[in-house]
């Protein structure tokens, strides 16, 4: 058993309490390789933002559990070396079983999500409660979910949203003991959220009703990529074949971040940014074959994207 405390990581409790008071959200950026980790930490140190490094079960399989533990520890030391010991959470994104959550806790995670949102309500409650009881013994924080987002996440996909029922949240939080709650209010996973011409609209009214039921309780938004149109155009200009799509408008996310939303998950926009930079090098410099020559620009573009998110969407700058 490796305690996250020995790796220099923190859990999400204090960060969320502060972010609700301060009207900003903590960035939760997914990672599974070194360049992504460097970009995240570089951007967060430069903007003095706390950060949640999150790892999906697919990412954990890809990167290896042991390497991830050292990468997270490395992230802590890297931030110090860059000049600011920002608070760093290592979080399991969309944990689907008790066993996976337990294993992540044993490998140094400071926070886990148990996503029982696809289960019948009572089963979601029972599974989430079981994870909370285990995790809290080790001071690890737990995120649960109510409501189903449209889109794809690992092996699970849903065609339509099922918005979170405000009537259920108080009961869920009480029965499970979770530390934060992911809700479904119109965001969705992946790079293909809405067709151009559609009007994405986060249901801030449902969010307000949820806040009324559980005042001051930390709320999480998944599926919060905005699918930057200039980056999609760049991918397609350099030989990509992405279909037209738009994401969640950044001003709507900024409005949500000012409320009880204290964690905003962004993965797809980072994937798009890296892909655009790599494609550009491949087309403009086809003679290159040193991975540093394309992964380096991908890392730079990713860091710029994260800086932008922190400064203009999350508002978490200067909160480390
Ligand atoms: O919500 C899902 C995240 O974007 C992780 O995606 O399961 O493909 O790693 P992944
Ligand atoms: P996006 O696909 O919108 O980036 O959402 C990521 C996410 O919710 C990870 O859990
Ligand atoms: Zn998600």
Short mmCIF file of C-alpha atoms and ligand atoms in Angstrom, two decimals:
data_model
loop_
_atom_site.label_atom_id
_atom_site.label_comp_id
_atom_site.label_asym_id
_atom_site.label_seq_id
_atom_site.Cartn_x
_atom_site.Cartn_y
_atom_site.Cartn_z
CA UNK A 1 0.00 0.00 0.00
CA UNK A 2 1.46 3.36 -1.07
CA UNK A 3 -0.15 6.34 0.61
CA UNK A 4 -0.59 9.36 -1.63
CA UNK A 5 0.60 11.43 1.33
CA UNK A 6 4.08 9.95 0.92
CA UNK A 7 4.08 11.00 -2.74
CA UNK A 8 3.40 14.66 -1.91
CA UNK A 9 -0.15 14.56 -3.31
CA UNK A 10 -3.29 15.97 -1.69
CA UNK A 11 -6.92 14.86 -1.75
CA UNK A 12 -9.62 17.13 -3.11
CA UNK A 13 -11.33 18.27 0.14
CA UNK A 14 -9.49 21.49 0.92
CA UNK A 15 -9.23 22.44 -2.77
CA UNK A 16 -12.98 22.12 -3.28
CA UNK A 17 -13.85 24.02 -0.10
CA UNK A 18 -11.67 26.90 -1.26
CA UNK A 19 -12.90 26.84 -4.84
CA UNK A 20 -16.55 27.08 -3.83
CA UNK A 21 -15.78 30.09 -1.67
CA UNK A 22 -13.65 31.64 -4.40
CA UNK A 23 -16.02 31.17 -7.35
CA UNK A 24 -13.64 29.16 -9.53
CA UNK A 25 -13.22 25.48 -10.47
CA UNK A 26 -10.19 23.18 -10.22
CA UNK A 27 -9.00 21.91 -13.62
CA UNK A 28 -9.23 18.13 -14.02
CA UNK A 29 -7.06 17.24 -17.00
CA UNK A 30 -6.68 13.63 -18.17
CA UNK A 31 -3.21 12.26 -18.77
CA UNK A 32 -1.53 9.03 -19.76
CA UNK A 33 1.94 10.05 -20.95
CA UNK A 34 4.91 12.23 -20.09
CA UNK A 35 4.25 15.05 -22.54
CA UNK A 36 0.70 15.52 -21.26
CA UNK A 37 1.95 15.54 -17.68
CA UNK A 38 4.63 18.11 -18.50
CA UNK A 39 2.11 20.32 -20.30
CA UNK A 40 -0.37 20.16 -17.41
CA UNK A 41 2.18 20.88 -14.70
CA UNK A 42 3.91 23.56 -16.79
CA UNK A 43 0.65 25.41 -17.41
CA UNK A 44 -0.50 25.09 -13.78
CA UNK A 45 2.80 26.27 -12.34
CA UNK A 46 2.93 29.27 -14.69
CA UNK A 47 -0.60 30.27 -13.73
CA UNK A 48 -0.25 29.16 -10.07
CA UNK A 49 -3.27 26.87 -10.32
CA UNK A 50 -4.03 23.76 -8.25
CA UNK A 51 -4.70 20.74 -10.46
CA UNK A 52 -6.36 17.34 -10.60
CA UNK A 53 -4.37 14.89 -12.71
CA UNK A 54 -6.92 12.33 -13.77
CA UNK A 55 -6.50 8.86 -15.15
CA UNK A 56 -9.25 6.76 -16.72
CA UNK A 57 -9.19 2.97 -16.43
CA UNK A 58 -8.17 2.82 -20.10
CA UNK A 59 -5.36 5.28 -19.44
CA UNK A 60 -4.19 3.22 -16.48
CA UNK A 61 -3.97 0.12 -18.64
CA UNK A 62 -2.14 2.11 -21.31
CA UNK A 63 0.40 3.75 -19.04
CA UNK A 64 0.87 1.07 -16.34
CA UNK A 65 -0.11 1.49 -12.69
CA UNK A 66 3.45 1.51 -11.36
CA UNK A 67 4.69 4.08 -13.85
CA UNK A 68 1.69 6.29 -13.09
CA UNK A 69 2.52 6.30 -9.41
CA UNK A 70 6.06 7.50 -10.15
CA UNK A 71 4.81 9.98 -12.75
CA UNK A 72 2.50 11.55 -10.18
CA UNK A 73 5.32 11.69 -7.66
CA UNK A 74 7.48 13.14 -10.44
CA UNK A 75 4.80 15.74 -11.16
CA UNK A 76 5.02 16.94 -7.55
CA UNK A 77 8.80 17.29 -7.75
CA UNK A 78 8.67 18.78 -11.25
CA UNK A 79 6.29 21.52 -10.07
CA UNK A 80 8.69 22.42 -7.25
CA UNK A 81 11.59 22.50 -9.69
CA UNK A 82 9.60 24.84 -11.94
CA UNK A 83 9.18 27.17 -8.98
CA UNK A 84 5.77 26.59 -7.40
CA UNK A 85 4.66 23.64 -5.25
CA UNK A 86 1.07 23.65 -6.52
CA UNK A 87 -1.41 21.25 -4.86
CA UNK A 88 -1.75 18.12 -7.04
CA UNK A 89 -4.52 15.50 -6.77
CA UNK A 90 -4.15 12.11 -8.50
CA UNK A 91 -7.69 11.03 -9.37
CA UNK A 92 -9.28 7.96 -10.94
CA UNK A 93 -11.70 9.09 -13.66
CA UNK A 94 -14.84 6.95 -14.18
CA UNK A 95 -13.93 4.07 -11.89
CA UNK A 96 -16.45 1.33 -12.64
CA UNK A 97 -15.79 -1.24 -9.93
CA UNK A 98 -14.94 -1.31 -6.22
CA UNK A 99 -11.85 -3.38 -7.05
CA UNK A 100 -10.48 -0.77 -9.46
CA UNK A 101 -10.99 2.02 -6.92
CA UNK A 102 -9.30 -0.07 -4.21
CA UNK A 103 -6.36 -0.86 -6.45
CA UNK A 104 -5.88 2.80 -7.39
CA UNK A 105 -5.93 3.78 -3.71
CA UNK A 106 -3.27 1.12 -3.06
CA UNK A 107 -1.15 2.59 -5.85
CA UNK A 108 -1.12 6.15 -4.51
CA UNK A 109 -4.28 7.82 -5.84
CA UNK A 110 -5.59 10.55 -3.54
CA UNK A 111 -9.07 10.63 -5.04
CA UNK A 112 -11.32 8.23 -6.96
CA UNK A 113 -14.52 8.47 -8.92
CA UNK A 114 -16.96 5.59 -8.67
CA UNK A 115 -19.29 6.01 -11.60
CA UNK A 116 -22.47 4.11 -10.86
CA UNK A 117 -24.54 6.49 -12.96
CA UNK A 118 -25.59 3.75 -15.37
CA UNK A 119 -26.92 1.56 -12.55
CA UNK A 120 -30.39 1.63 -10.99
CA UNK A 121 -30.44 4.25 -8.20
CA UNK A 122 -30.24 1.82 -5.26
CA UNK A 123 -27.32 -0.07 -6.82
CA UNK A 124 -25.51 3.20 -7.49
CA UNK A 125 -26.01 4.14 -3.83
CA UNK A 126 -24.77 0.75 -2.56
CA UNK A 127 -21.66 0.67 -4.78
CA UNK A 128 -20.75 4.30 -4.09
CA UNK A 129 -21.18 3.82 -0.33
CA UNK A 130 -18.91 0.77 -0.39
CA UNK A 131 -16.15 2.72 -2.15
CA UNK A 132 -16.57 5.69 0.21
CA UNK A 133 -16.28 3.47 3.29
CA UNK A 134 -13.05 1.95 1.97
CA UNK A 135 -11.52 5.19 0.65
CA UNK A 136 -12.22 7.29 3.73
CA UNK A 137 -10.12 4.96 5.89
CA UNK A 138 -7.15 6.29 3.95
CA UNK A 139 -8.30 9.90 3.68
CA UNK A 140 -8.95 9.43 -0.04
CA UNK A 141 -11.83 11.52 -1.43
CA UNK A 142 -14.61 10.04 -3.57
CA UNK A 143 -16.64 11.47 -6.47
CA UNK A 144 -19.99 9.88 -7.30
CA UNK A 145 -22.31 10.53 -10.23
CA UNK A 146 -26.05 10.94 -10.69
CA UNK A 147 -27.58 11.34 -14.13
CA UNK A 148 -26.17 10.10 -17.44
CA UNK A 149 -24.15 12.19 -19.90
CA UNK A 150 -24.48 11.60 -23.62
CA UNK A 151 -21.34 10.53 -25.45
CA UNK A 152 -18.61 7.93 -25.06
CA UNK A 153 -16.47 7.18 -22.02
CA UNK A 154 -14.32 4.05 -22.14
CA UNK A 155 -16.63 1.14 -22.97
CA UNK A 156 -19.80 2.95 -21.92
CA UNK A 157 -21.77 5.16 -24.28
CA UNK A 158 -25.16 6.82 -24.17
CA UNK A 159 -27.06 8.41 -27.04
CA UNK A 160 -28.97 10.91 -24.92
CA UNK A 161 -28.59 12.82 -21.68
CA UNK A 162 -30.54 11.86 -18.63
CA UNK A 163 -30.38 15.02 -16.58
CA UNK A 164 -29.66 14.69 -12.87
CA UNK A 165 -32.85 14.72 -10.81
CA UNK A 166 -32.49 17.46 -8.18
CA UNK A 167 -34.91 15.43 -6.04
CA UNK A 168 -32.34 12.64 -5.69
CA UNK A 169 -29.17 14.53 -4.82
CA UNK A 170 -29.71 15.12 -1.12
CA UNK A 171 -30.62 11.50 -0.47
CA UNK A 172 -27.66 10.25 -2.56
CA UNK A 173 -25.13 12.44 -0.79
CA UNK A 174 -26.48 11.52 2.65
CA UNK A 175 -26.67 7.78 2.01
CA UNK A 176 -23.29 7.42 0.29
CA UNK A 177 -21.09 9.93 2.11
CA UNK A 178 -19.44 11.04 -1.16
CA UNK A 179 -17.20 14.10 -1.16
CA UNK A 180 -18.31 15.47 -4.53
CA UNK A 181 -21.03 14.79 -7.06
CA UNK A 182 -20.80 14.71 -10.86
CA UNK A 183 -24.05 15.80 -12.46
CA UNK A 184 -25.58 15.71 -15.92
CA UNK A 185 -26.83 19.12 -17.06
CA UNK A 186 -26.15 19.05 -20.80
CA UNK A 187 -22.42 18.53 -21.17
CA UNK A 188 -21.32 15.35 -22.95
CA UNK A 189 -18.19 13.29 -23.50
CA UNK A 190 -15.96 13.26 -26.56
CA UNK A 191 -15.08 15.57 -29.47
CA UNK A 192 -18.45 15.20 -31.23
CA UNK A 193 -20.94 16.78 -28.89
CA UNK A 194 -23.19 18.92 -31.07
CA UNK A 195 -23.57 19.59 -34.77
CA UNK A 196 -22.72 23.10 -36.01
CA UNK A 197 -25.91 25.15 -35.91
CA UNK A 198 -27.14 23.47 -32.74
CA UNK A 199 -27.20 25.63 -29.63
CA UNK A 200 -25.46 23.86 -26.73
CA UNK A 201 -27.00 25.02 -23.48
CA UNK A 202 -25.85 23.91 -20.06
CA UNK A 203 -28.90 23.71 -17.80
CA UNK A 204 -27.80 26.26 -15.24
CA UNK A 205 -31.37 26.15 -13.88
CA UNK A 206 -30.95 22.48 -12.90
CA UNK A 207 -27.56 23.31 -11.40
CA UNK A 208 -29.15 26.09 -9.33
CA UNK A 209 -31.85 23.71 -8.11
CA UNK A 210 -29.23 21.11 -7.15
CA UNK A 211 -27.29 23.79 -5.26
CA UNK A 212 -30.47 24.71 -3.41
CA UNK A 213 -30.89 21.08 -2.28
CA UNK A 214 -27.26 20.61 -1.18
CA UNK A 215 -25.86 24.09 -0.49
CA UNK A 216 -22.08 24.34 -0.56
CA UNK A 217 -21.62 20.75 -1.74
CA UNK A 218 -18.88 20.29 -4.41
CA UNK A 219 -20.32 19.68 -7.87
CA UNK A 220 -18.36 18.23 -10.82
CA UNK A 221 -18.87 18.75 -14.54
CA UNK A 222 -17.69 16.06 -16.93
CA UNK A 223 -17.67 16.37 -20.71
CA UNK A 224 -16.56 19.98 -20.65
CA UNK A 225 -14.42 20.25 -23.77
CA UNK A 226 -15.31 23.13 -26.06
CA UNK A 227 -13.94 21.60 -29.31
CA UNK A 228 -11.99 24.69 -30.45
CA UNK A 229 -12.91 25.31 -34.08
CA UNK A 230 -9.46 26.63 -35.06
CA UNK A 231 -7.87 23.41 -33.81
CA UNK A 232 -10.39 21.20 -35.65
CA UNK A 233 -9.70 23.25 -38.83
CA UNK A 234 -5.95 22.80 -38.36
CA UNK A 235 -6.31 19.03 -37.99
CA UNK A 236 -8.33 18.86 -41.20
CA UNK A 237 -5.99 21.27 -43.02
CA UNK A 238 -3.14 18.86 -42.35
CA UNK A 239 -4.85 15.74 -43.60
CA UNK A 240 -7.22 14.92 -40.75
CA UNK A 241 -10.79 13.85 -41.35
CA UNK A 242 -12.73 15.10 -38.35
CA UNK A 243 -16.40 15.68 -38.88
CA UNK A 244 -17.81 19.09 -38.03
CA UNK A 245 -18.75 19.40 -34.40
CA UNK A 246 -18.99 21.97 -31.66
CA UNK A 247 -18.55 21.66 -27.92
CA UNK A 248 -19.62 23.41 -24.73
CA UNK A 249 -19.23 27.21 -25.02
CA UNK A 250 -16.52 28.44 -22.71
CA UNK A 251 -18.62 31.29 -21.32
CA UNK A 252 -21.21 28.77 -20.07
CA UNK A 253 -18.49 26.79 -18.31
CA UNK A 254 -17.12 29.99 -16.78
CA UNK A 255 -20.60 30.76 -15.42
CA UNK A 256 -20.84 27.26 -13.94
CA UNK A 257 -17.37 27.56 -12.39
CA UNK A 258 -18.55 30.61 -10.46
CA UNK A 259 -21.18 28.46 -8.72
CA UNK A 260 -20.83 25.24 -6.69
CA UNK A 261 -19.14 23.59 -9.67
CA UNK A 262 -15.63 23.08 -8.35
CA UNK A 263 -14.13 20.53 -10.77
CA UNK A 264 -14.34 20.70 -14.57
CA UNK A 265 -13.13 17.75 -16.64
CA UNK A 266 -11.38 18.41 -19.94
CA UNK A 267 -9.81 15.67 -22.04
CA UNK A 268 -10.95 15.83 -25.68
CA UNK A 269 -9.71 19.39 -26.30
CA UNK A 270 -6.23 18.27 -25.26
CA UNK A 271 -6.38 15.32 -27.64
CA UNK A 272 -7.36 17.66 -30.46
CA UNK A 273 -4.53 20.10 -29.67
CA UNK A 274 -1.85 17.39 -29.68
CA UNK A 275 -3.19 15.89 -32.88
CA UNK A 276 -3.18 19.25 -34.69
CA UNK A 277 0.43 19.96 -33.74
CA UNK A 278 1.64 16.49 -34.71
CA UNK A 279 -0.18 16.55 -38.06
CA UNK A 280 1.31 19.95 -38.88
CA UNK A 281 4.87 18.68 -38.34
CA UNK A 282 4.20 15.54 -40.37
CA UNK A 283 2.94 17.57 -43.33
CA UNK A 284 5.41 20.46 -43.15
CA UNK A 285 8.49 18.40 -42.28
CA UNK A 286 7.93 14.92 -43.68
CA UNK A 287 11.64 14.21 -43.33
CA UNK A 288 11.42 14.32 -39.50
CA UNK A 289 11.47 11.02 -37.64
CA UNK A 290 12.69 12.04 -34.20
CA UNK A 291 9.60 11.80 -31.90
CA UNK A 292 10.82 14.84 -29.96
CA UNK A 293 10.34 16.92 -33.10
CA UNK A 294 6.60 16.27 -33.13
CA UNK A 295 5.85 15.45 -29.51
CA UNK A 296 7.64 18.65 -28.44
CA UNK A 297 5.33 20.94 -30.49
CA UNK A 298 2.35 18.84 -29.35
CA UNK A 299 3.37 19.42 -25.74
CA UNK A 300 3.76 23.19 -26.35
CA UNK A 301 0.33 23.45 -27.94
CA UNK A 302 -1.23 21.46 -25.13
CA UNK A 303 0.35 23.70 -22.51
CA UNK A 304 -1.02 26.79 -24.28
CA UNK A 305 -4.48 25.22 -24.34
CA UNK A 306 -4.35 24.45 -20.62
CA UNK A 307 -3.13 27.97 -19.79
CA UNK A 308 -6.10 29.31 -21.72
CA UNK A 309 -8.54 27.02 -19.89
CA UNK A 310 -7.17 28.02 -16.49
CA UNK A 311 -7.25 31.75 -17.20
CA UNK A 312 -10.49 31.98 -19.18
CA UNK A 313 -12.67 28.99 -18.21
CA UNK A 314 -11.75 27.68 -14.74
CA UNK A 315 -10.54 30.91 -13.16
CA UNK A 316 -8.19 28.87 -10.94
CA UNK A 317 -5.10 31.00 -11.59
CA UNK A 318 -3.33 32.37 -8.48
CA UNK A 319 -5.20 29.90 -6.24
CA UNK A 320 -2.36 27.41 -5.65
O1 LIG B 1 -14.52 10.60 -19.85
C1 LIG B 1 -13.65 9.97 -20.42
C2 LIG B 1 -12.28 10.51 -20.54
O2 LIG B 1 -12.18 11.42 -21.60
C3 LIG B 1 -11.30 9.39 -20.64
O3 LIG B 1 -11.35 8.78 -21.87
O4 LIG B 1 -11.57 6.38 -21.29
O5 LIG B 1 -10.73 7.11 -23.55
O6 LIG B 1 -9.30 7.37 -21.52
P1 LIG B 1 -10.71 7.30 -22.07
P1 LIG B 2 -14.45 15.75 -22.66
O1 LIG B 2 -14.56 14.56 -23.54
O2 LIG B 2 -15.50 16.77 -22.97
O3 LIG B 2 -13.09 16.36 -22.66
O4 LIG B 2 -14.74 15.27 -21.15
C1 LIG B 2 -13.75 14.63 -20.41
C2 LIG B 2 -14.28 13.99 -19.19
O5 LIG B 2 -15.39 14.19 -18.75
C3 LIG B 2 -13.38 13.07 -18.47
O6 LIG B 2 -14.03 12.43 -17.42
ZN1 LIG B 3 -16.09 12.08 -17.74
#
